[in-house]
Coordinates of C-alpha atoms in Angstrom, one line a residue:
M24 CA 12.7 -45.3 -18.1
V25 CA 10.7 -45.4 -21.2
C26 CA 12.7 -42.8 -23.2
Q27 CA 16.1 -41.2 -22.5
S28 CA 17.8 -38.5 -24.4
W29 CA 21.6 -38.3 -23.0
G30 CA 24.6 -36.8 -24.8
G31 CA 22.6 -36.4 -28.0
V32 CA 21.5 -40.0 -28.2
I33 CA 17.8 -40.8 -28.0
R34 CA 17.1 -44.4 -26.4
I35 CA 14.0 -46.1 -26.7
C36 CA 12.9 -48.2 -23.9
P37 CA 16.2 -48.5 -22.1
A38 CA 15.1 -49.9 -18.8
L39 CA 11.6 -51.0 -19.3
P40 CA 10.4 -53.8 -17.0
T41 CA 9.8 -57.1 -19.0
A42 CA 6.1 -57.1 -17.6
W43 CA 5.3 -54.1 -19.7
R44 CA 5.0 -55.9 -22.9
E45 CA 2.8 -53.0 -24.6
L46 CA 3.8 -49.5 -24.6
V47 CA 2.7 -46.3 -26.3
V48 CA 4.7 -43.0 -26.0
H49 CA 3.3 -39.8 -27.9
D50 CA 5.2 -36.6 -28.6
F51 CA 7.8 -37.1 -25.8
R52 CA 10.2 -34.3 -26.2
T53 CA 13.8 -35.0 -26.4
R54 CA 16.9 -33.1 -26.1
G55 CA 17.4 -31.6 -29.5
A56 CA 14.0 -30.6 -29.9
C57 CA 12.5 -33.7 -31.4
L58 CA 9.0 -35.0 -30.6
L59 CA 9.0 -38.8 -30.4
S60 CA 6.4 -41.3 -30.5
A61 CA 6.9 -45.1 -30.3
V62 CA 4.9 -48.4 -29.9
R63 CA 6.0 -51.8 -28.3
E64 CA 3.7 -54.9 -29.0
N65 CA 4.4 -58.1 -27.7
G66 CA 7.6 -56.9 -26.0
R67 CA 9.1 -55.6 -29.2
T68 CA 9.4 -52.1 -30.5
R69 CA 7.4 -52.0 -33.7
W70 CA 7.9 -48.5 -34.7
V71 CA 9.6 -45.0 -33.8
R72 CA 8.5 -41.7 -35.2
L73 CA 10.5 -38.7 -34.7
R74 CA 9.5 -35.1 -35.7
S75 CA 12.1 -32.3 -35.6
E76 CA 11.0 -29.0 -34.2
V77 CA 14.3 -27.1 -35.2
G78 CA 16.1 -29.2 -37.7
A79 CA 19.0 -31.1 -36.6
P80 CA 20.6 -34.3 -37.0
C81 CA 19.7 -37.1 -34.3
V82 CA 21.1 -40.4 -33.2
V83 CA 18.4 -43.0 -32.2
R84 CA 18.9 -46.4 -30.4
H85 CA 15.5 -47.6 -31.7
G86 CA 15.5 -51.3 -30.2
I87 CA 13.9 -52.7 -33.4
E88 CA 15.2 -56.0 -34.2
G89 CA 17.0 -56.8 -37.5
L90 CA 17.3 -54.5 -40.3
V91 CA 15.4 -51.3 -40.2
E92 CA 14.1 -48.6 -42.8
V93 CA 13.3 -44.9 -42.4
R94 CA 10.6 -43.3 -44.3
D95 CA 9.3 -39.8 -44.1
G96 CA 5.7 -38.5 -43.5
R97 CA 4.9 -39.5 -47.1
G98 CA 6.2 -42.9 -47.0
R99 CA 9.3 -42.0 -49.0
Q100 CA 12.4 -43.7 -47.9
L101 CA 14.9 -41.4 -46.0
R102 CA 18.8 -41.6 -45.8
W103 CA 20.2 -42.6 -42.7
E104 CA 23.6 -43.9 -41.4
P105 CA 24.8 -46.1 -38.8
A106 CA 26.0 -44.7 -35.5
D107 CA 27.6 -46.2 -32.5
D108 CA 26.1 -49.1 -30.3
G109 CA 23.4 -50.0 -32.9
G110 CA 21.9 -46.6 -33.4
I111 CA 21.2 -44.9 -36.5
R112 CA 21.9 -41.3 -37.4
I113 CA 19.0 -39.4 -39.2
R114 CA 19.4 -35.9 -40.7
L115 CA 15.9 -33.9 -40.4
R116 CA 15.1 -30.4 -41.2
K117 CA 12.7 -28.2 -39.1
G118 CA 9.2 -29.9 -39.3
E119 CA 10.2 -33.3 -41.0
S120 CA 9.5 -36.5 -39.6
A121 CA 10.9 -40.0 -39.8
L122 CA 9.4 -43.3 -39.2
I123 CA 11.7 -46.2 -38.2
T124 CA 10.4 -49.7 -38.8
A125 CA 11.8 -53.2 -39.3
R126 CA 12.4 -53.6 -43.0
G127 CA 9.2 -54.8 -44.8
D128 CA 7.2 -54.1 -41.7
R129 CA 4.2 -51.8 -42.2
P130 CA 2.7 -51.4 -38.7
D131 CA -0.3 -49.1 -38.2
P132 CA 1.4 -45.8 -36.9
R133 CA -1.8 -44.5 -35.1
I134 CA -1.6 -43.7 -31.3
V135 CA -4.0 -46.1 -29.5
P136 CA -4.0 -46.5 -25.6
V137 CA -2.5 -49.6 -24.1
R138 CA -4.8 -52.0 -21.8
P139 CA -3.4 -52.5 -18.3
N140 CA -2.0 -56.1 -17.9
A141 CA -2.6 -56.2 -14.1
P142 CA -4.4 -54.0 -11.4
A143 CA -2.2 -51.4 -9.9
P144 CA -2.8 -48.6 -7.3
R145 CA -3.8 -45.2 -8.5
W146 CA -1.1 -42.4 -8.7
G147 CA -1.4 -38.7 -9.3
L148 CA -3.8 -36.3 -8.0
P149 CA -6.6 -37.7 -6.2
A150 CA -10.0 -37.8 -8.2

């Protein structure tokens, strides 16, 4: 499972296979009406972005190593507080967004497709 929203906690990559070292998720709708985007590079979560559609606090287990910082859509620091099990609690108003990164890291928050790391059978509807 790439993202999971359970009991009000948003978990990023809770059961991702180790072979999936690169991952992009874009506008995944979570419980609580947040749109979530996230990027993993070299097996590490680089950033997580949440955009609130209704305005409510959310708890995120982001999986980013070390200390984190949270910024709004204009790059200003947002307040957050620690939550249980290594998560953080962010209070967002309707339409606000938060970008979670490792402290001091400034990753490119653009969404770019991930290249496959191995051949795989096609799935979904036939072409």
